[in-house]
Amino acid sequence: MKLGRAVVALLLLAPSVVRAVEPISLGLALAGVLTGYISISYPRLYCLFAECCGQKRSLSREVLQKDLDSKLFGQHLAKKVILNAVSGFLSNPKPKKPLTLSLHGWTGTGKNFVSKIIAENIYEGGLNSDYVHLFVATLHFPHASNITLYKDQLQSWIRGNVSACARSIFIFDEMDKMHAGLIDAIKPFLDYYDVVDTVSYQKAIFIFLSNAGAERITDVALDFWRRGKQREDIKLKDMEPALSVSVFNNKNSGFWHSSLIDRNLIDYFVPFLPLEYKHLKMCIRVEMQSRGYEIDEDIISKVADEMTFFPKEERVFSDKGCKTVFTKLDYYLDD
């Protein structure tokens, strides 16, 4: 009844302003007022038609695992860590701190893809959700001379968005190109505080993507290959300690001597292994399926054969991962 009265009141007001407002503008104004009224007074009704923070989809561990298994190849370590970390964090009603994941590896190994999968499993809009925020170092923080300004802007942006939605997701891409010291501005938000300036950040998720540490990851993977051991035998303990130290001491990394690492505020350093020939074929096969083409193993092999591999003598790992296989596939599908 209250909603009906509000609509009637708005419509009764319309004639008094119609002479001063164009019909289209009037319609937009009424729609805006009505939308605002419904979102505040009838949030459940509003969330049936618009994305709401409180109406986020419940994460299904089974669905997340299925997405990782069917879309991410050659990354047994990343799959296990992401599945357990994300599902465990979201099932905890009172986490002590935000979830912080730092994903490391060469280009094309799946870091961006995993952040997309996480976003899509939490919010229907995925990366386009109003509650998922992407920062690209070279785009949003290009000038070292403006680092003080960037710190203030970054703190303000995160504070404002977490105030609007506690379960906000922040993705920082190209951390290896970020100016050293900048990321430390968000240290208070990642720490074990219940509240920082009246805002709680404990339900937020922070994901960092970086090529830093990729050399160390490759060294371990190559050593296993040369000793005839399966890459699936690589354990997180074989990678994570050395990876965090490598990133911390890398002067070309945004994490160089960062307090986020020094204070153990990164929950997981997730290594993404370099991809082998068989993994490229998996990527190509899935891409063909997604485009509606019948699987053609001859085309899949031709595309994979065009990729370049390293080390030069052994040619074990793809130097671009799966990143360019999709454009190379276009050449053969156009024939």
JSON list of C-alpha atoms in Angstrom, two decimals, residues 21-197:
[
{"chain": "A", "resi": 21, "resn": "VAL", "atom": "CA", "xyz": [10.32, 19.87, -17.98]},
{"chain": "A", "resi": 22, "resn": "GLU", "atom": "CA", "xyz": [10.43, 18.07, -21.31]},
{"chain": "A", "resi": 23, "resn": "PRO", "atom": "CA", "xyz": [8.38, 14.83, -21.36]},
{"chain": "A", "resi": 24, "resn": "ILE", "atom": "CA", "xyz": [11.45, 12.60, -21.64]},
{"chain": "A", "resi": 25, "resn": "SER", "atom": "CA", "xyz": [13.24, 14.45, -18.86]},
{"chain": "A", "resi": 26, "resn": "LEU", "atom": "CA", "xyz": [10.15, 14.22, -16.71]},
{"chain": "A", "resi": 27, "resn": "GLY", "atom": "CA", "xyz": [9.95, 10.49, -17.29]},
{"chain": "A", "resi": 28, "resn": "LEU", "atom": "CA", "xyz": [13.59, 10.04, -16.36]},
{"chain": "A", "resi": 29, "resn": "ALA", "atom": "CA", "xyz": [13.18, 12.20, -13.28]},
{"chain": "A", "resi": 30, "resn": "LEU", "atom": "CA", "xyz": [10.17, 10.24, -12.11]},
{"chain": "A", "resi": 31, "resn": "ALA", "atom": "CA", "xyz": [11.94, 6.96, -12.81]},
{"chain": "A", "resi": 32, "resn": "GLY", "atom": "CA", "xyz": [14.98, 8.11, -10.86]},
{"chain": "A", "resi": 33, "resn": "VAL", "atom": "CA", "xyz": [12.93, 9.21, -7.86]},
{"chain": "A", "resi": 34, "resn": "LEU", "atom": "CA", "xyz": [10.89, 6.03, -7.93]},
{"chain": "A", "resi": 35, "resn": "THR", "atom": "CA", "xyz": [14.00, 3.84, -8.26]},
{"chain": "A", "resi": 36, "resn": "GLY", "atom": "CA", "xyz": [15.63, 5.60, -5.32]},
{"chain": "A", "resi": 37, "resn": "TYR", "atom": "CA", "xyz": [12.50, 5.26, -3.23]},
{"chain": "A", "resi": 38, "resn": "ILE", "atom": "CA", "xyz": [12.13, 1.55, -3.97]},
{"chain": "A", "resi": 39, "resn": "SER", "atom": "CA", "xyz": [15.82, 0.80, -3.37]},
{"chain": "A", "resi": 40, "resn": "ILE", "atom": "CA", "xyz": [15.61, 2.34, 0.10]},
{"chain": "A", "resi": 41, "resn": "SER", "atom": "CA", "xyz": [12.10, 1.34, 1.19]},
{"chain": "A", "resi": 42, "resn": "TYR", "atom": "CA", "xyz": [11.77, -1.96, -0.66]},
{"chain": "A", "resi": 43, "resn": "PRO", "atom": "CA", "xyz": [15.30, -3.35, -1.11]},
{"chain": "A", "resi": 44, "resn": "ARG", "atom": "CA", "xyz": [14.14, -6.91, -1.80]},
{"chain": "A", "resi": 45, "resn": "LEU", "atom": "CA", "xyz": [11.84, -5.73, -4.58]},
{"chain": "A", "resi": 46, "resn": "TYR", "atom": "CA", "xyz": [14.56, -3.49, -6.01]},
{"chain": "A", "resi": 47, "resn": "CYS", "atom": "CA", "xyz": [17.09, -6.33, -6.01]},
{"chain": "A", "resi": 48, "resn": "LEU", "atom": "CA", "xyz": [14.81, -8.44, -8.18]},
{"chain": "A", "resi": 49, "resn": "PHE", "atom": "CA", "xyz": [15.55, -6.04, -11.04]},
{"chain": "A", "resi": 50, "resn": "ALA", "atom": "CA", "xyz": [19.00, -4.64, -10.20]},
{"chain": "A", "resi": 51, "resn": "GLU", "atom": "CA", "xyz": [22.28, -5.92, -8.80]},
{"chain": "A", "resi": 52, "resn": "CYS", "atom": "CA", "xyz": [22.58, -5.49, -5.05]},
{"chain": "A", "resi": 53, "resn": "CYS", "atom": "CA", "xyz": [25.47, -6.17, -2.72]},
{"chain": "A", "resi": 54, "resn": "GLY", "atom": "CA", "xyz": [23.20, -7.88, -0.21]},
{"chain": "A", "resi": 55, "resn": "GLN", "atom": "CA", "xyz": [21.73, -10.06, -2.93]},
{"chain": "A", "resi": 56, "resn": "LYS", "atom": "CA", "xyz": [25.00, -11.60, -4.07]},
{"chain": "A", "resi": 57, "resn": "ARG", "atom": "CA", "xyz": [24.74, -15.18, -5.28]},
{"chain": "A", "resi": 58, "resn": "SER", "atom": "CA", "xyz": [25.73, -17.85, -2.80]},
{"chain": "A", "resi": 59, "resn": "LEU", "atom": "CA", "xyz": [29.03, -19.31, -3.88]},
{"chain": "A", "resi": 60, "resn": "SER", "atom": "CA", "xyz": [28.86, -23.02, -4.69]},
{"chain": "A", "resi": 61, "resn": "ARG", "atom": "CA", "xyz": [32.12, -24.85, -4.08]},
{"chain": "A", "resi": 62, "resn": "GLU", "atom": "CA", "xyz": [31.06, -27.45, -6.64]},
{"chain": "A", "resi": 63, "resn": "VAL", "atom": "CA", "xyz": [30.37, -24.85, -9.35]},
{"chain": "A", "resi": 64, "resn": "LEU", "atom": "CA", "xyz": [33.65, -23.04, -8.66]},
{"chain": "A", "resi": 65, "resn": "GLN", "atom": "CA", "xyz": [35.55, -26.32, -8.89]},
{"chain": "A", "resi": 66, "resn": "LYS", "atom": "CA", "xyz": [33.79, -27.20, -12.16]},
{"chain": "A", "resi": 67, "resn": "ASP", "atom": "CA", "xyz": [34.71, -23.80, -13.63]},
{"chain": "A", "resi": 68, "resn": "LEU", "atom": "CA", "xyz": [38.35, -24.18, -12.62]},
{"chain": "A", "resi": 69, "resn": "ASP", "atom": "CA", "xyz": [38.57, -27.76, -13.93]},
{"chain": "A", "resi": 70, "resn": "SER", "atom": "CA", "xyz": [36.95, -26.97, -17.29]},
{"chain": "A", "resi": 71, "resn": "LYS", "atom": "CA", "xyz": [38.61, -23.61, -18.00]},
{"chain": "A", "resi": 72, "resn": "LEU", "atom": "CA", "xyz": [42.03, -23.57, -16.32]},
{"chain": "A", "resi": 73, "resn": "PHE", "atom": "CA", "xyz": [44.73, -25.95, -17.56]},
{"chain": "A", "resi": 74, "resn": "GLY", "atom": "CA", "xyz": [48.07, -27.03, -16.15]},
{"chain": "A", "resi": 75, "resn": "GLN", "atom": "CA", "xyz": [47.55, -25.21, -12.84]},
{"chain": "A", "resi": 76, "resn": "HIS", "atom": "CA", "xyz": [46.93, -27.83, -10.17]},
{"chain": "A", "resi": 77, "resn": "LEU", "atom": "CA", "xyz": [48.40, -25.63, -7.44]},
{"chain": "A", "resi": 78, "resn": "ALA", "atom": "CA", "xyz": [46.33, -22.57, -8.35]},
{"chain": "A", "resi": 79, "resn": "LYS", "atom": "CA", "xyz": [43.13, -24.63, -8.60]},
{"chain": "A", "resi": 80, "resn": "LYS", "atom": "CA", "xyz": [43.54, -26.11, -5.13]},
{"chain": "A", "resi": 81, "resn": "VAL", "atom": "CA", "xyz": [44.52, -22.84, -3.44]},
{"chain": "A", "resi": 82, "resn": "ILE", "atom": "CA", "xyz": [41.79, -20.76, -5.12]},
{"chain": "A", "resi": 83, "resn": "LEU", "atom": "CA", "xyz": [39.08, -23.32, -4.44]},
{"chain": "A", "resi": 84, "resn": "ASN", "atom": "CA", "xyz": [39.91, -23.73, -0.76]},
{"chain": "A", "resi": 85, "resn": "ALA", "atom": "CA", "xyz": [40.75, -20.09, -0.06]},
{"chain": "A", "resi": 86, "resn": "VAL", "atom": "CA", "xyz": [37.72, -18.52, -1.74]},
{"chain": "A", "resi": 87, "resn": "SER", "atom": "CA", "xyz": [35.11, -21.06, -0.64]},
{"chain": "A", "resi": 88, "resn": "GLY", "atom": "CA", "xyz": [36.50, -21.14, 2.90]},
{"chain": "A", "resi": 89, "resn": "PHE", "atom": "CA", "xyz": [36.57, -17.35, 3.17]},
{"chain": "A", "resi": 90, "resn": "LEU", "atom": "CA", "xyz": [33.03, -16.87, 1.89]},
{"chain": "A", "resi": 91, "resn": "SER", "atom": "CA", "xyz": [31.66, -19.56, 4.21]},
{"chain": "A", "resi": 92, "resn": "ASN", "atom": "CA", "xyz": [33.11, -17.77, 7.25]},
{"chain": "A", "resi": 93, "resn": "PRO", "atom": "CA", "xyz": [30.52, -15.31, 8.62]},
{"chain": "A", "resi": 94, "resn": "LYS", "atom": "CA", "xyz": [33.14, -13.42, 10.64]},
{"chain": "A", "resi": 95, "resn": "PRO", "atom": "CA", "xyz": [36.56, -13.41, 8.95]},
{"chain": "A", "resi": 96, "resn": "LYS", "atom": "CA", "xyz": [39.38, -11.76, 10.90]},
{"chain": "A", "resi": 97, "resn": "LYS", "atom": "CA", "xyz": [40.74, -9.92, 7.84]},
{"chain": "A", "resi": 98, "resn": "PRO", "atom": "CA", "xyz": [40.07, -9.52, 4.10]},
{"chain": "A", "resi": 99, "resn": "LEU", "atom": "CA", "xyz": [41.08, -12.34, 1.77]},
{"chain": "A", "resi": 100, "resn": "THR", "atom": "CA", "xyz": [44.28, -11.41, -0.07]},
{"chain": "A", "resi": 101, "resn": "LEU", "atom": "CA", "xyz": [45.55, -13.48, -2.99]},
{"chain": "A", "resi": 102, "resn": "SER", "atom": "CA", "xyz": [48.71, -12.72, -4.94]},
{"chain": "A", "resi": 103, "resn": "LEU", "atom": "CA", "xyz": [48.84, -14.56, -8.28]},
{"chain": "A", "resi": 104, "resn": "HIS", "atom": "CA", "xyz": [52.24, -14.92, -9.96]},
{"chain": "A", "resi": 105, "resn": "GLY", "atom": "CA", "xyz": [53.44, -16.33, -13.27]},
{"chain": "A", "resi": 106, "resn": "TRP", "atom": "CA", "xyz": [54.23, -15.62, -16.90]},
{"chain": "A", "resi": 107, "resn": "THR", "atom": "CA", "xyz": [51.78, -13.98, -19.28]},
{"chain": "A", "resi": 108, "resn": "GLY", "atom": "CA", "xyz": [49.06, -16.30, -20.56]},
{"chain": "A", "resi": 109, "resn": "THR", "atom": "CA", "xyz": [49.18, -18.81, -17.70]},
{"chain": "A", "resi": 110, "resn": "GLY", "atom": "CA", "xyz": [45.70, -17.92, -16.38]},
{"chain": "A", "resi": 111, "resn": "LYS", "atom": "CA", "xyz": [46.04, -15.22, -13.70]},
{"chain": "A", "resi": 112, "resn": "ASN", "atom": "CA", "xyz": [43.51, -12.82, -15.22]},
{"chain": "A", "resi": 113, "resn": "PHE", "atom": "CA", "xyz": [41.30, -15.74, -16.12]},
{"chain": "A", "resi": 114, "resn": "VAL", "atom": "CA", "xyz": [41.17, -16.91, -12.50]},
{"chain": "A", "resi": 115, "resn": "SER", "atom": "CA", "xyz": [40.24, -13.45, -11.23]},
{"chain": "A", "resi": 116, "resn": "LYS", "atom": "CA", "xyz": [37.41, -13.47, -13.80]},
{"chain": "A", "resi": 117, "resn": "ILE", "atom": "CA", "xyz": [36.22, -16.89, -12.60]},
{"chain": "A", "resi": 118, "resn": "ILE", "atom": "CA", "xyz": [36.25, -15.72, -8.96]},
{"chain": "A", "resi": 119, "resn": "ALA", "atom": "CA", "xyz": [34.25, -12.59, -9.80]},
{"chain": "A", "resi": 120, "resn": "GLU", "atom": "CA", "xyz": [31.70, -14.54, -11.84]},
{"chain": "A", "resi": 121, "resn": "ASN", "atom": "CA", "xyz": [31.18, -17.05, -9.04]},
{"chain": "A", "resi": 122, "resn": "ILE", "atom": "CA", "xyz": [30.46, -14.30, -6.50]},
{"chain": "A", "resi": 123, "resn": "TYR", "atom": "CA", "xyz": [28.58, -11.72, -8.59]},
{"chain": "A", "resi": 124, "resn": "GLU", "atom": "CA", "xyz": [26.34, -12.36, -11.56]},
{"chain": "A", "resi": 125, "resn": "GLY", "atom": "CA", "xyz": [27.88, -9.42, -13.40]},
{"chain": "A", "resi": 126, "resn": "GLY", "atom": "CA", "xyz": [31.38, -10.82, -12.95]},
{"chain": "A", "resi": 127, "resn": "LEU", "atom": "CA", "xyz": [34.05, -8.27, -13.82]},
{"chain": "A", "resi": 128, "resn": "ASN", "atom": "CA", "xyz": [31.27, -5.87, -14.91]},
{"chain": "A", "resi": 129, "resn": "SER", "atom": "CA", "xyz": [29.66, -5.92, -11.48]},
{"chain": "A", "resi": 130, "resn": "ASP", "atom": "CA", "xyz": [29.42, -2.64, -9.59]},
{"chain": "A", "resi": 131, "resn": "TYR", "atom": "CA", "xyz": [31.13, -4.40, -6.72]},
{"chain": "A", "resi": 132, "resn": "VAL", "atom": "CA", "xyz": [34.18, -5.64, -8.62]},
{"chain": "A", "resi": 133, "resn": "HIS", "atom": "CA", "xyz": [36.90, -3.05, -9.18]},
{"chain": "A", "resi": 134, "resn": "LEU", "atom": "CA", "xyz": [39.89, -3.46, -11.50]},
{"chain": "A", "resi": 135, "resn": "PHE", "atom": "CA", "xyz": [43.04, -1.35, -11.24]},
{"chain": "A", "resi": 136, "resn": "VAL", "atom": "CA", "xyz": [45.72, -1.58, -13.95]},
{"chain": "A", "resi": 137, "resn": "ALA", "atom": "CA", "xyz": [49.04, -0.14, -12.81]},
{"chain": "A", "resi": 138, "resn": "THR", "atom": "CA", "xyz": [50.11, 1.42, -16.12]},
{"chain": "A", "resi": 139, "resn": "LEU", "atom": "CA", "xyz": [46.65, 2.87, -16.72]},
{"chain": "A", "resi": 140, "resn": "HIS", "atom": "CA", "xyz": [45.55, 4.13, -13.32]},
{"chain": "A", "resi": 141, "resn": "PHE", "atom": "CA", "xyz": [48.95, 4.91, -11.74]},
{"chain": "A", "resi": 142, "resn": "PRO", "atom": "CA", "xyz": [51.26, 5.84, -14.63]},
{"chain": "A", "resi": 143, "resn": "HIS", "atom": "CA", "xyz": [53.43, 8.62, -13.15]},
{"chain": "A", "resi": 144, "resn": "ALA", "atom": "CA", "xyz": [55.89, 8.08, -10.30]},
{"chain": "A", "resi": 145, "resn": "SER", "atom": "CA", "xyz": [55.77, 11.79, -9.50]},
{"chain": "A", "resi": 146, "resn": "ASN", "atom": "CA", "xyz": [52.09, 11.47, -8.54]},
{"chain": "A", "resi": 147, "resn": "ILE", "atom": "CA", "xyz": [52.49, 8.62, -6.08]},
{"chain": "A", "resi": 148, "resn": "THR", "atom": "CA", "xyz": [51.26, 10.67, -3.09]},
{"chain": "A", "resi": 149, "resn": "LEU", "atom": "CA", "xyz": [48.12, 11.62, -5.01]},
{"chain": "A", "resi": 150, "resn": "TYR", "atom": "CA", "xyz": [47.58, 8.04, -6.10]},
{"chain": "A", "resi": 151, "resn": "LYS", "atom": "CA", "xyz": [47.83, 6.83, -2.50]},
{"chain": "A", "resi": 152, "resn": "ASP", "atom": "CA", "xyz": [45.13, 9.27, -1.38]},
{"chain": "A", "resi": 153, "resn": "GLN", "atom": "CA", "xyz": [42.90, 8.39, -4.32]},
{"chain": "A", "resi": 154, "resn": "LEU", "atom": "CA", "xyz": [43.36, 4.67, -3.78]},
{"chain": "A", "resi": 155, "resn": "GLN", "atom": "CA", "xyz": [42.49, 4.86, -0.09]},
{"chain": "A", "resi": 156, "resn": "SER", "atom": "CA", "xyz": [39.45, 7.03, -0.82]},
{"chain": "A", "resi": 157, "resn": "TRP", "atom": "CA", "xyz": [38.23, 4.74, -3.61]},
{"chain": "A", "resi": 158, "resn": "ILE", "atom": "CA", "xyz": [38.53, 1.57, -1.54]},
{"chain": "A", "resi": 159, "resn": "ARG", "atom": "CA", "xyz": [37.00, 3.17, 1.55]},
{"chain": "A", "resi": 160, "resn": "GLY", "atom": "CA", "xyz": [34.03, 4.45, -0.44]},
{"chain": "A", "resi": 161, "resn": "ASN", "atom": "CA", "xyz": [33.35, 1.18, -2.21]},
{"chain": "A", "resi": 162, "resn": "VAL", "atom": "CA", "xyz": [33.66, -1.01, 0.88]},
{"chain": "A", "resi": 163, "resn": "SER", "atom": "CA", "xyz": [31.34, 1.39, 2.70]},
{"chain": "A", "resi": 164, "resn": "ALA", "atom": "CA", "xyz": [28.80, 0.77, -0.06]},
{"chain": "A", "resi": 165, "resn": "CYS", "atom": "CA", "xyz": [29.39, -2.99, -0.18]},
{"chain": "A", "resi": 166, "resn": "ALA", "atom": "CA", "xyz": [31.39, -4.93, 2.40]},
{"chain": "A", "resi": 167, "resn": "ARG", "atom": "CA", "xyz": [31.91, -7.82, -0.04]},
{"chain": "A", "resi": 168, "resn": "SER", "atom": "CA", "xyz": [33.72, -5.69, -2.61]},
{"chain": "A", "resi": 169, "resn": "ILE", "atom": "CA", "xyz": [36.38, -7.28, -4.80]},
{"chain": "A", "resi": 170, "resn": "PHE", "atom": "CA", "xyz": [39.50, -5.33, -5.79]},
{"chain": "A", "resi": 171, "resn": "ILE", "atom": "CA", "xyz": [41.81, -6.62, -8.53]},
{"chain": "A", "resi": 172, "resn": "PHE", "atom": "CA", "xyz": [45.24, -5.05, -9.05]},
{"chain": "A", "resi": 173, "resn": "ASP", "atom": "CA", "xyz": [46.76, -6.02, -12.40]},
{"chain": "A", "resi": 174, "resn": "GLU", "atom": "CA", "xyz": [50.38, -5.47, -13.47]},
{"chain": "A", "resi": 175, "resn": "MET", "atom": "CA", "xyz": [51.71, -5.34, -9.91]},
{"chain": "A", "resi": 176, "resn": "ASP", "atom": "CA", "xyz": [55.18, -5.84, -11.38]},
{"chain": "A", "resi": 177, "resn": "LYS", "atom": "CA", "xyz": [54.79, -2.44, -13.07]},
{"chain": "A", "resi": 178, "resn": "MET", "atom": "CA", "xyz": [53.35, -0.58, -10.07]},
{"chain": "A", "resi": 179, "resn": "HIS", "atom": "CA", "xyz": [55.56, 2.05, -8.42]},
{"chain": "A", "resi": 180, "resn": "ALA", "atom": "CA", "xyz": [57.18, 0.71, -5.27]},
{"chain": "A", "resi": 181, "resn": "GLY", "atom": "CA", "xyz": [55.52, 1.92, -2.08]},
{"chain": "A", "resi": 182, "resn": "LEU", "atom": "CA", "xyz": [52.15, 2.74, -3.63]},
{"chain": "A", "resi": 183, "resn": "ILE", "atom": "CA", "xyz": [50.39, -0.47, -2.65]},
{"chain": "A", "resi": 184, "resn": "ASP", "atom": "CA", "xyz": [51.42, 0.06, 0.99]},
{"chain": "A", "resi": 185, "resn": "ALA", "atom": "CA", "xyz": [48.72, 2.73, 1.13]},
{"chain": "A", "resi": 186, "resn": "ILE", "atom": "CA", "xyz": [46.10, -0.01, 1.53]},
{"chain": "A", "resi": 187, "resn": "LYS", "atom": "CA", "xyz": [47.98, -1.80, 4.34]},
{"chain": "A", "resi": 188, "resn": "PRO", "atom": "CA", "xyz": [45.52, -0.65, 7.08]},
{"chain": "A", "resi": 189, "resn": "PHE", "atom": "CA", "xyz": [42.63, -2.14, 5.10]},
{"chain": "A", "resi": 190, "resn": "LEU", "atom": "CA", "xyz": [44.29, -5.58, 4.90]},
{"chain": "A", "resi": 191, "resn": "ASP", "atom": "CA", "xyz": [45.33, -5.84, 8.53]},
{"chain": "A", "resi": 192, "resn": "TYR", "atom": "CA", "xyz": [43.60, -7.55, 11.46]},
{"chain": "A", "resi": 193, "resn": "TYR", "atom": "CA", "xyz": [41.39, -4.60, 12.42]},
{"chain": "A", "resi": 194, "resn": "ASP", "atom": "CA", "xyz": [37.68, -4.90, 13.14]},
{"chain": "A", "resi": 195, "resn": "VAL", "atom": "CA", "xyz": [37.11, -1.35, 11.93]},
{"chain": "A", "resi": 196, "resn": "VAL", "atom": "CA", "xyz": [39.25, 1.36, 10.32]},
{"chain": "A", "resi": 197, "resn": "ASP", "atom": "CA", "xyz": [37.67, 4.84, 10.54]}
]
